[in-house]
mmCIF file of C-alpha atoms and ligand atoms in Angstrom:
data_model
loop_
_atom_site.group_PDB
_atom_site.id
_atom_site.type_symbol
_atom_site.label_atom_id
_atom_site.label_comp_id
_atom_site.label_asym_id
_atom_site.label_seq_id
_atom_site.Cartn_x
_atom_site.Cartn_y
_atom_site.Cartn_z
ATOM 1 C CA UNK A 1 8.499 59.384 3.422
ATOM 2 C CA UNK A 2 12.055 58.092 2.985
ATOM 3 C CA UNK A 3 12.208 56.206 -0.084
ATOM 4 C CA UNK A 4 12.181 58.341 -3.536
ATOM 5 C CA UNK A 5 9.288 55.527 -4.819
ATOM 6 C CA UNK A 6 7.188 57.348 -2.549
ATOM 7 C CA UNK A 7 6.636 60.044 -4.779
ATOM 8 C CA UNK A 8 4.522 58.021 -7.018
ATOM 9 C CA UNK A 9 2.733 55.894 -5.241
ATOM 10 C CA UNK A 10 -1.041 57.671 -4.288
ATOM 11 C CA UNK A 11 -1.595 57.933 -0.959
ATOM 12 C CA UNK A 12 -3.751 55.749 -0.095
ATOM 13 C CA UNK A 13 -1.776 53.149 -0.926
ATOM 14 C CA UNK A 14 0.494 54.795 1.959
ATOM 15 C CA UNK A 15 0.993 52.373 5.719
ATOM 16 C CA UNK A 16 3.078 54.623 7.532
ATOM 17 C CA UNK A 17 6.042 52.860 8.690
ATOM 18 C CA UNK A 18 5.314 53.101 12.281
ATOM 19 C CA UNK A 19 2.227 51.026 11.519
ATOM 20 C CA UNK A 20 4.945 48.539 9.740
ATOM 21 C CA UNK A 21 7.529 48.364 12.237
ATOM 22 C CA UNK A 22 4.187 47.717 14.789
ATOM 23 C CA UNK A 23 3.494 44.952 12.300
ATOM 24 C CA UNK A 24 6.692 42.782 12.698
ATOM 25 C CA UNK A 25 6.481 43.911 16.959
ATOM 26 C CA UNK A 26 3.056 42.388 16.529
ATOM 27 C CA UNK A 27 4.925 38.865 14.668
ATOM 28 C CA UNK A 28 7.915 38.534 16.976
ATOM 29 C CA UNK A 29 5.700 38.797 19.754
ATOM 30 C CA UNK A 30 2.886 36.157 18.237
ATOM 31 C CA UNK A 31 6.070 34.014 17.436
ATOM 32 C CA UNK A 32 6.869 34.345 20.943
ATOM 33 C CA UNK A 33 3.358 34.034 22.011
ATOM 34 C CA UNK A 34 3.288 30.259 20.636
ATOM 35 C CA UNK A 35 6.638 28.896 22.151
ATOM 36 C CA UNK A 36 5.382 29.851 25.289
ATOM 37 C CA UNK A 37 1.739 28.240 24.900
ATOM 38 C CA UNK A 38 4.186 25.151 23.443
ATOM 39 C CA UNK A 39 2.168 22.807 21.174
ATOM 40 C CA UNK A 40 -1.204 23.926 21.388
ATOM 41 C CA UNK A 41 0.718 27.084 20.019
ATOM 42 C CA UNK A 42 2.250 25.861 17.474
ATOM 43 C CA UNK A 43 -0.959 24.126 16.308
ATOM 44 C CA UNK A 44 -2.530 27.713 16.279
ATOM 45 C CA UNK A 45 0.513 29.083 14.760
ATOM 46 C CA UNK A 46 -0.216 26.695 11.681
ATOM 47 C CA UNK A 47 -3.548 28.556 10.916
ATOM 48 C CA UNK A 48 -2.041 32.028 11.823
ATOM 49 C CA UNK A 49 -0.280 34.004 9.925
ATOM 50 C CA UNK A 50 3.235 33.940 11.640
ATOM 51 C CA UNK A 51 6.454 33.824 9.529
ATOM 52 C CA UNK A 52 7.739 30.042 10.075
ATOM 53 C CA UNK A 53 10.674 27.831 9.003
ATOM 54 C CA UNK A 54 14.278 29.098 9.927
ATOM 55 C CA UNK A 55 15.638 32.212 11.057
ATOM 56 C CA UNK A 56 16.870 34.613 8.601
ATOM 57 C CA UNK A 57 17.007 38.514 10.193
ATOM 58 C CA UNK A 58 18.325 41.209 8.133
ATOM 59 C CA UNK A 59 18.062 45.099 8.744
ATOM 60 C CA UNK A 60 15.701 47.035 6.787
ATOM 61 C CA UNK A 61 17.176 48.618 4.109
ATOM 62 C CA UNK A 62 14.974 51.799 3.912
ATOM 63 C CA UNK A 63 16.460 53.491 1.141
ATOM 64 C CA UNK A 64 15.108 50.647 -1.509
ATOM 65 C CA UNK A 65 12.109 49.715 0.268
ATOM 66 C CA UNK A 66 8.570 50.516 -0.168
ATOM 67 C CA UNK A 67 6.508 52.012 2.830
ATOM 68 C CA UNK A 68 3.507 50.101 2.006
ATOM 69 C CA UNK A 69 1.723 47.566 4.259
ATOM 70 C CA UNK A 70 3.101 44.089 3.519
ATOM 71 C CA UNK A 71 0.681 40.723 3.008
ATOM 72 C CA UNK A 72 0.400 38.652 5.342
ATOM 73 C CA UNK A 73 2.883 35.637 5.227
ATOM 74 C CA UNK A 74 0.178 33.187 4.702
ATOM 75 C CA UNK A 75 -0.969 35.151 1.726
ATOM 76 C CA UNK A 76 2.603 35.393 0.494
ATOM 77 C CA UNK A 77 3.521 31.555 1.287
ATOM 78 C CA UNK A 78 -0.042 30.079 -0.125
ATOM 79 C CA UNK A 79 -0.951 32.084 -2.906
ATOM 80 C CA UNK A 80 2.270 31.138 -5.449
ATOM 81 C CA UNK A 81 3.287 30.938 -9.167
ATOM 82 C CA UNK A 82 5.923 27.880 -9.801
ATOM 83 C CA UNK A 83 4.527 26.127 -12.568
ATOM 84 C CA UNK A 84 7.160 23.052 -11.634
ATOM 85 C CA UNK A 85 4.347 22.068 -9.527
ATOM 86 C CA UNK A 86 1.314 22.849 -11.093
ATOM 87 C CA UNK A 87 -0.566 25.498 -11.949
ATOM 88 C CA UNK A 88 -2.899 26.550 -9.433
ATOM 89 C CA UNK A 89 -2.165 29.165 -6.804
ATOM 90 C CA UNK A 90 -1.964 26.281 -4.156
ATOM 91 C CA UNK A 91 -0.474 23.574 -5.818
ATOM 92 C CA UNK A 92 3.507 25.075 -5.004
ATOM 93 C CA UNK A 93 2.628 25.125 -0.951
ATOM 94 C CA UNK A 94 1.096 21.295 -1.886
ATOM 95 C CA UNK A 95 4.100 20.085 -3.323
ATOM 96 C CA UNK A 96 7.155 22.539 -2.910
ATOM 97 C CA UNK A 97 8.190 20.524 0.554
ATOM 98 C CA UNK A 98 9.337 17.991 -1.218
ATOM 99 C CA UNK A 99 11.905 19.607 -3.389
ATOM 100 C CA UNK A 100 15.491 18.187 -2.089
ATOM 101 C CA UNK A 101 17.518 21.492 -1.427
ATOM 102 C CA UNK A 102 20.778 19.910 0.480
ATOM 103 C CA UNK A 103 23.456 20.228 -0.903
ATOM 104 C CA UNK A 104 22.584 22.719 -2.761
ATOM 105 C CA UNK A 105 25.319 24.309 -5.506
ATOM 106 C CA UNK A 106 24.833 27.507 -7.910
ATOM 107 C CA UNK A 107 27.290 27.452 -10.781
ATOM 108 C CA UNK A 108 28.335 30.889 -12.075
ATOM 109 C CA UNK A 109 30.031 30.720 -15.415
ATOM 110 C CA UNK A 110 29.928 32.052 -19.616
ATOM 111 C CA UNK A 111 31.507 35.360 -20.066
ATOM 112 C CA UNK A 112 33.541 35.931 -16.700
ATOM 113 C CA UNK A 113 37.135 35.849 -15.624
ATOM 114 C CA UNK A 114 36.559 33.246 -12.399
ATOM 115 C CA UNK A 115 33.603 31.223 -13.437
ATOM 116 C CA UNK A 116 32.779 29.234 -9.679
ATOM 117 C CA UNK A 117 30.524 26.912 -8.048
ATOM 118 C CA UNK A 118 29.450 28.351 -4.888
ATOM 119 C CA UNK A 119 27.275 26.861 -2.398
ATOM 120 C CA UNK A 120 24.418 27.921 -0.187
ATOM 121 C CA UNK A 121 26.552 29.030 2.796
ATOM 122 C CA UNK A 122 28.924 30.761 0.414
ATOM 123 C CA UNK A 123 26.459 32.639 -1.583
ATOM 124 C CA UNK A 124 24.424 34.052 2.025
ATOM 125 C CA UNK A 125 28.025 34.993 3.151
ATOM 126 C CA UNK A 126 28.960 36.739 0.600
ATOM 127 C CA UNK A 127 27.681 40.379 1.252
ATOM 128 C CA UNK A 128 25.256 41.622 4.323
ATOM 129 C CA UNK A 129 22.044 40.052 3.776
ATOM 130 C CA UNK A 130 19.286 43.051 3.654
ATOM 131 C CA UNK A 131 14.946 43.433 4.228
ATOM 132 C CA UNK A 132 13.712 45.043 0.944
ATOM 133 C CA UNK A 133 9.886 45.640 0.945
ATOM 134 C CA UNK A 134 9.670 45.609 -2.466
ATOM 135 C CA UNK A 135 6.027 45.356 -4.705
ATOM 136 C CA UNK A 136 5.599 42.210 -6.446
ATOM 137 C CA UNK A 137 3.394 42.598 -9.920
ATOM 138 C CA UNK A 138 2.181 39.344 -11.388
ATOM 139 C CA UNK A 139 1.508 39.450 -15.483
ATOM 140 C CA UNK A 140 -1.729 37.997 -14.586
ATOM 141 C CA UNK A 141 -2.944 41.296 -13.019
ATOM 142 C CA UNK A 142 -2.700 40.855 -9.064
ATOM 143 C CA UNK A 143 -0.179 42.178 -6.681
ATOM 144 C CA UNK A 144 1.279 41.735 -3.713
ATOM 145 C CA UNK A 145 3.706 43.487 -0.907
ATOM 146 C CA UNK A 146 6.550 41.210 0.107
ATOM 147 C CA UNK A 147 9.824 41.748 2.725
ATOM 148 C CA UNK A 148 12.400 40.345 0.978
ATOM 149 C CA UNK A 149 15.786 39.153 2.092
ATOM 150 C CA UNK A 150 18.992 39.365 0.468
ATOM 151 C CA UNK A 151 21.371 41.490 -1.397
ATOM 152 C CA UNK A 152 22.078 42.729 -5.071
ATOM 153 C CA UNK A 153 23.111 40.235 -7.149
ATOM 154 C CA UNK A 154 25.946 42.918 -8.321
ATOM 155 C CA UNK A 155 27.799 41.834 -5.837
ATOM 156 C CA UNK A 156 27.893 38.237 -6.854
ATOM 157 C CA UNK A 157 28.384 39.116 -10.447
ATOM 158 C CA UNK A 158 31.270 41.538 -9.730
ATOM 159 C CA UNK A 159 32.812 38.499 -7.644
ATOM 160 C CA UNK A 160 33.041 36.479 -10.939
ATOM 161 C CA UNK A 161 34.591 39.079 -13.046
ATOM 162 C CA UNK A 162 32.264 39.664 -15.770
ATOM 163 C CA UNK A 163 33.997 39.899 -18.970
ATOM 164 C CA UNK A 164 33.523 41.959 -21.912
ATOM 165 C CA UNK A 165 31.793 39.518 -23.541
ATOM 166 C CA UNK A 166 29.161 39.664 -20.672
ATOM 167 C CA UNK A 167 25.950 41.360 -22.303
ATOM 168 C CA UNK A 168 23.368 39.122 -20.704
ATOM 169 C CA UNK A 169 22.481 37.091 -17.700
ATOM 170 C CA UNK A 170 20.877 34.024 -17.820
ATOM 171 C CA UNK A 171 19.323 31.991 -15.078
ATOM 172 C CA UNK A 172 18.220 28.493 -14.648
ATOM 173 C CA UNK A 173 15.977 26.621 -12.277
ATOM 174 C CA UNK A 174 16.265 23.525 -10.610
ATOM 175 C CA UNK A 175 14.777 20.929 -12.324
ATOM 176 C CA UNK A 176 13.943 17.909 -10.507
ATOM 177 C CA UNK A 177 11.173 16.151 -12.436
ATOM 178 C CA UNK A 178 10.474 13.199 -9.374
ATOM 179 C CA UNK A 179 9.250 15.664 -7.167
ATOM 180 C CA UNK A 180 7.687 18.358 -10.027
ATOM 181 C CA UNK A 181 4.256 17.212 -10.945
ATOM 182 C CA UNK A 182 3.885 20.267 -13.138
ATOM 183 C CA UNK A 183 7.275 19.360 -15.248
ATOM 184 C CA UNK A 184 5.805 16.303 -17.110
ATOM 185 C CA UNK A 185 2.079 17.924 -17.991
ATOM 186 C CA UNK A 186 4.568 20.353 -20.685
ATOM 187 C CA UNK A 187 2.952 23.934 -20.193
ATOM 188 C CA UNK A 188 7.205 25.504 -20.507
ATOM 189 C CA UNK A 189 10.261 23.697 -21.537
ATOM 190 C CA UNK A 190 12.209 23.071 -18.329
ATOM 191 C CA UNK A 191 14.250 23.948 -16.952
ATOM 192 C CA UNK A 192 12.812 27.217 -16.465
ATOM 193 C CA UNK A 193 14.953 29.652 -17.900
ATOM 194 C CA UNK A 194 15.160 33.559 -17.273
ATOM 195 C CA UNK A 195 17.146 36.856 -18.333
ATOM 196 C CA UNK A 196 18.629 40.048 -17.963
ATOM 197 C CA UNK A 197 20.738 42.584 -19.492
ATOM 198 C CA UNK A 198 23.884 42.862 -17.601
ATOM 199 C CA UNK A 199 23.190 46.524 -16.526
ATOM 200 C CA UNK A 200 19.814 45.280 -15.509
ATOM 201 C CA UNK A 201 21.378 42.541 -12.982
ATOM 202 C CA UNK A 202 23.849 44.919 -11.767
ATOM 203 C CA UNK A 203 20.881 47.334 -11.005
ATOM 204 C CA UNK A 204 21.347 47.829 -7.177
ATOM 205 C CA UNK A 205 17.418 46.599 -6.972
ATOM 206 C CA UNK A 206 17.690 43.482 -8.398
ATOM 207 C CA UNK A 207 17.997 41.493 -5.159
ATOM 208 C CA UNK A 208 19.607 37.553 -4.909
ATOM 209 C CA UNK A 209 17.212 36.501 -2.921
ATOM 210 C CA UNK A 210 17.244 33.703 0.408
ATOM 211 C CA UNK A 211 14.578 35.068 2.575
ATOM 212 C CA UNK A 212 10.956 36.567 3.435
ATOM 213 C CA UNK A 213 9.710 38.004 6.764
ATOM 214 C CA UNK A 214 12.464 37.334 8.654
ATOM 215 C CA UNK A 215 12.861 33.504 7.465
ATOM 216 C CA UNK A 216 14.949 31.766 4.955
ATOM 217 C CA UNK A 217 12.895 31.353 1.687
ATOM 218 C CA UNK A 218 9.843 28.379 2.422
ATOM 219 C CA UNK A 219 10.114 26.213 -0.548
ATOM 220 C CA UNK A 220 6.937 27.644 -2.625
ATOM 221 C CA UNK A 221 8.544 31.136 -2.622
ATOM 222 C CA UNK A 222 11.714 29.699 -4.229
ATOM 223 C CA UNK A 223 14.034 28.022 -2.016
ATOM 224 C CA UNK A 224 17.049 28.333 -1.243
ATOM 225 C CA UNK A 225 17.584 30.979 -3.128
ATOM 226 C CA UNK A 226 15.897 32.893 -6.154
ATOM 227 C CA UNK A 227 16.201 36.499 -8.386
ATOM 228 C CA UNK A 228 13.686 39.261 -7.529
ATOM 229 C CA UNK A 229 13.324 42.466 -10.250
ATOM 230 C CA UNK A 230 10.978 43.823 -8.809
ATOM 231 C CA UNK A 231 10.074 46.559 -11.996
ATOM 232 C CA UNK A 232 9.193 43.106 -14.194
ATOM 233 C CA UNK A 233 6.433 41.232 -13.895
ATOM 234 C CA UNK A 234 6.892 38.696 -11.368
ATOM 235 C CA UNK A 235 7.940 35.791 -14.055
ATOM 236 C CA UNK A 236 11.299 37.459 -14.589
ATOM 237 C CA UNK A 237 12.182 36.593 -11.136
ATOM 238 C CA UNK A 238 13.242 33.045 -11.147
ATOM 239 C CA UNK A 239 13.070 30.773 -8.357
ATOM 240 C CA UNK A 240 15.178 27.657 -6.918
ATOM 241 C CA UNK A 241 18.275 28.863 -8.861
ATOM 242 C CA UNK A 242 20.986 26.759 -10.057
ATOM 243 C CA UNK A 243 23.130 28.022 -13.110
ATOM 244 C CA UNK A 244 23.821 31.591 -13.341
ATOM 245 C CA UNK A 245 25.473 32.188 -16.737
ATOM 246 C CA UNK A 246 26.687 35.667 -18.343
ATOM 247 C CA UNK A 247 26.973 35.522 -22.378
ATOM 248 C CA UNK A 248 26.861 37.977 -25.349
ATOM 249 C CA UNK A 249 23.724 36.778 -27.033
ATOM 250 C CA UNK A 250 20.226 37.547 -25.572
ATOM 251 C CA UNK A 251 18.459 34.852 -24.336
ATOM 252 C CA UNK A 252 15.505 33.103 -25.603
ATOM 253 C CA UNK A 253 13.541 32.122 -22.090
ATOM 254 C CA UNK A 254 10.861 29.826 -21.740
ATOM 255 C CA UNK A 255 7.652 32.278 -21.594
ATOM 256 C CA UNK A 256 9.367 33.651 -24.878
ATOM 257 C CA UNK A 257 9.520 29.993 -25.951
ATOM 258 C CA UNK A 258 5.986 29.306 -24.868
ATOM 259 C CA UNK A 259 3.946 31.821 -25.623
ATOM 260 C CA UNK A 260 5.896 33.981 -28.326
ATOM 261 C CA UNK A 261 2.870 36.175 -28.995
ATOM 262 C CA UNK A 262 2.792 37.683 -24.771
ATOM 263 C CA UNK A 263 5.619 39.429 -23.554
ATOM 264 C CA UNK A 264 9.140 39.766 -24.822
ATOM 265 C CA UNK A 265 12.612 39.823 -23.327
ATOM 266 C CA UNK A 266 11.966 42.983 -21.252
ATOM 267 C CA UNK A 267 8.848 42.044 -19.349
ATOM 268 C CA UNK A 268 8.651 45.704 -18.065
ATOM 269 C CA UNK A 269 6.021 46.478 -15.824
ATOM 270 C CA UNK A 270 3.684 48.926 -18.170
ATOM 271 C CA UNK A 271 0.014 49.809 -17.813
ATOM 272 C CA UNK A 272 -0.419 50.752 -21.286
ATOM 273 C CA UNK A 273 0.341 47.422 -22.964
ATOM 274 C CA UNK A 274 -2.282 45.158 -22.555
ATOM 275 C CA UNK A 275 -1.859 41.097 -22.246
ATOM 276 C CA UNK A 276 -3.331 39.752 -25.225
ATOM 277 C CA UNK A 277 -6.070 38.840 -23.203
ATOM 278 C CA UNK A 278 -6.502 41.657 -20.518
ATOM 279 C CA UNK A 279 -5.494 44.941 -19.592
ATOM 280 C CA UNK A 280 -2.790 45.867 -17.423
ATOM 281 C CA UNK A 281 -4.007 48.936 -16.770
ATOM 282 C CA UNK A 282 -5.286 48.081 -13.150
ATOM 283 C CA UNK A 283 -4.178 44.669 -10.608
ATOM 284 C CA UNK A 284 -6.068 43.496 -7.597
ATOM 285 C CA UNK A 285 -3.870 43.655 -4.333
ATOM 286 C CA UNK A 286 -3.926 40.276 -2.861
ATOM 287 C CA UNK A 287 -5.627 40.026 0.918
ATOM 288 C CA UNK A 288 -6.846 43.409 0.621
ATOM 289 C CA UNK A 289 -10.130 42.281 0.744
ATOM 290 C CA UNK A 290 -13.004 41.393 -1.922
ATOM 291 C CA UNK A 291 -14.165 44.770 -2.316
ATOM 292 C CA UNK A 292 -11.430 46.690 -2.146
ATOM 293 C CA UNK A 293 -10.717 48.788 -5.411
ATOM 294 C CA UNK A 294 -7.880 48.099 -8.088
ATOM 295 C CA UNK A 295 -5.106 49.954 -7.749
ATOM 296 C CA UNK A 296 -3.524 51.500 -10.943
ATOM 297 C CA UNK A 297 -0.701 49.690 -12.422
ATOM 298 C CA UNK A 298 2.178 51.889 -12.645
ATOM 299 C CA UNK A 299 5.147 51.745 -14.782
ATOM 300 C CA UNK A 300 7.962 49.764 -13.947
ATOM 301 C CA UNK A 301 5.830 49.026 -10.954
ATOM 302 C CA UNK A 302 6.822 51.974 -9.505
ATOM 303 C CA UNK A 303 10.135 51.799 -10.189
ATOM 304 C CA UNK A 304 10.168 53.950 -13.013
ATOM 305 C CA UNK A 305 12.489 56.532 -11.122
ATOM 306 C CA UNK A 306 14.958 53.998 -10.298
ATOM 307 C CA UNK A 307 15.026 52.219 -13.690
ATOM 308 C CA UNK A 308 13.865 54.209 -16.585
ATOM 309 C CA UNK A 309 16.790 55.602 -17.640
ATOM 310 C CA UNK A 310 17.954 52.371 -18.402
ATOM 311 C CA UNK A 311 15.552 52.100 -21.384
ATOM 312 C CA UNK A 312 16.355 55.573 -22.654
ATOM 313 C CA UNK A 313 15.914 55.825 -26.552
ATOM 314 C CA UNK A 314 13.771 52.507 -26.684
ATOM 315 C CA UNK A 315 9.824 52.205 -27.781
ATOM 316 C CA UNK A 316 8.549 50.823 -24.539
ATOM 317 C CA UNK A 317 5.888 50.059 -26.678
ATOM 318 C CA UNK A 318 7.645 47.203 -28.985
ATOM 319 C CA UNK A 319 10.105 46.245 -26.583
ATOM 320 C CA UNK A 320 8.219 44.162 -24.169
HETATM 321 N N1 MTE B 1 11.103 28.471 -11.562
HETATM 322 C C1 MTE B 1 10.031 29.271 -11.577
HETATM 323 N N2 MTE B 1 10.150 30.556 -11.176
HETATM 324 C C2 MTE B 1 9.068 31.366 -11.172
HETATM 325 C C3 MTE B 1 7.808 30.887 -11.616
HETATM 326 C C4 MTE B 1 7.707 29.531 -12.052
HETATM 327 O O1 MTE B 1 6.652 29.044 -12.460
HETATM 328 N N3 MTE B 1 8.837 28.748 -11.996
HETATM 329 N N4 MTE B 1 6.710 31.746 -11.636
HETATM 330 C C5 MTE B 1 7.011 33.196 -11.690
HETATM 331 C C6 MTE B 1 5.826 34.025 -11.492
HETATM 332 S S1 MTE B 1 4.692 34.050 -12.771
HETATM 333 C C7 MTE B 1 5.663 34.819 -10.389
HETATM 334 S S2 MTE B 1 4.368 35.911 -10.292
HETATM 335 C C8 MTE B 1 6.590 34.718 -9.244
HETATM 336 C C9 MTE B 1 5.810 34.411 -7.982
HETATM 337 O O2 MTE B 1 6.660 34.387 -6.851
HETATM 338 P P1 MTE B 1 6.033 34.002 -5.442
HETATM 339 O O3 MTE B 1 5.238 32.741 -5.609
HETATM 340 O O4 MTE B 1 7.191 33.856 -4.496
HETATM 341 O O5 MTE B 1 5.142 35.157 -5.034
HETATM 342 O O6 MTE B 1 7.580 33.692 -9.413
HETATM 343 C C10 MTE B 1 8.114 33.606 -10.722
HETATM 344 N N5 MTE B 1 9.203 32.643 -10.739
HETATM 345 MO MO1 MO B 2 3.504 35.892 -12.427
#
């Protein structure tokens, strides 16, 4: 066991990483596999589940990863939250595709000393993309186990020059209402809007994020490029980013907006505060099979070594 999340995670829950590194063996070689049986291959490869779309390879970066067995891209690629195009868990792999992401331009501005406009090539040059295996927690109770790729956004934000003004982060999403059926039924004022506290985005964790399994982002994960924090539930981590702006004041997002009553600024991953509605206490691991047991939710996702001291002094409890 390598990474320090280890410690808290039962084991169980444990793949060994052998049986991990067999896993993407086991891809490149399908991936292989269907270029050589050319298209009646690649019609296979459609109902498979091997990574697709572009080729974006980064080394595993061990020390911030998780040891557990990943889903399966075609749970991670089908199974999708981005209320831009509807609700339902399919409706972002329905109508994603049609998103237009060339050119594509992130503006970086507010409280820093070189506010910029950088574009896609930029922003993947910028530092040495990484794989982080990293546990995704949805607010809605279900989990999942997703190889990221990218690197901390600290890198970006230390490239702007935050100034001392900079208390916040704030990040918008692409809003392109011809292509979003979800945008004109309401649900969230759009764009959709997200935030952290500065020392939270310069936590080395909090990944800028182009990739999954070896590809660059597919379009329902957040394409080109999106924000994972991974010790939030999964609707801090905003996809499709455009505007990345650093400011005194704390944000007012749109699930604060929407649904004052839920969650608050923080969005914390914590087993003891229920959802109006439900308990957090437990969350189904997508793929893992109808009747596999819930695993226990754990604070800040599992994180809580990483993190915690970051909320030192505050009633996890009211803060959410
Ligand atoms: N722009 C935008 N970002 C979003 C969402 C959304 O509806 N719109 N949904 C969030 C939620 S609730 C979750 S759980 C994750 C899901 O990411 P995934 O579909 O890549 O697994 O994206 C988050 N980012
Ligand atoms: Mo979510």
């Amino acid at each position: 066991m390598r990474t320090k999340q280890g410690s808290f995670i039962s084991p169980s829950d444990i793949t060994p990483e052998s049986v991990w590194l067999g896993r993407r063996r086991w891809l490149r070689q399908a991936a292989l596999g269907s270029l050589a049986l050319g298209a009646a291959g690649l019609a296979r490869a459609a109902d498979d589940d091997s990574p697709a779309g572009p080729v974006l390879d980064a080394p595993l970066d061990a020390r911030w990863s998780t040891t557990e067995k990943p889903n399966g891209w075609r749970d991670i690629t089908t199974y999708n939250n981005f209320y831009e195009f509807g609700t339902g868990k399919g409706d972002p792999a329905a109508h994603a595709g049609r998103m237009a992401l060339t050119p594509w331009a992130v503006k970086i501005d507010g409280a820093v000393q070189h506010p910029m406009t950088l574009d896609l090539d930029d922003l993947r040059r910028l530092a040495p993309l990484e794989e982080r295996v990293y546990r995704l927690r949805c607010v809605e109770a279900w989990s999942m186990v997703i190889p990221w790729i990218g690197y901390s956004l600290s890198h970006l934000l230390k490239r702007v020059g935050p100034t001392s003004g900079a208390r916040y982060v704030v990040f918008t999403t692409a809003l392109q209402p011809d292509v979003m059926p979800g945008v004109s039924q309401g649900i969230l004022d759009w764009p959709y809007t997200e935030g952290l506290r500065m020392d939270e985005a310069m936590h080395p964790l909090t990944l800028l994020t182009f990739g999954v399994y070896g590809r660059a982002l597919p379009a329902q994960n957040g394409a080109p490029l999106r924000v994972i924090v991974p010790w939030k539930y999964g609707f801090k981590s905003a996809k499709s980013l455009v505007h990345i702006r650093l400011q005194s004041e704390p944000p007012v997002t749109s699930w604060m907006r929407a649904a004052p009553r839920e969650y608050g600024f923080y969005a914390n991953v914590n087993p003891a505060v229920p959802h109006p509605r439900w308990s957090q206490a437990t969350e189904q691991r997508i793929g893992s099979g109808f009747f596999a047991p819930r695993l226990q939710t754990q604070p800040f996702n599992g994180y809580a070594n990483e993190v915690a001291a970051m909320y030192a002094g505050m009633d996890l409890k009211q803060n959410f």
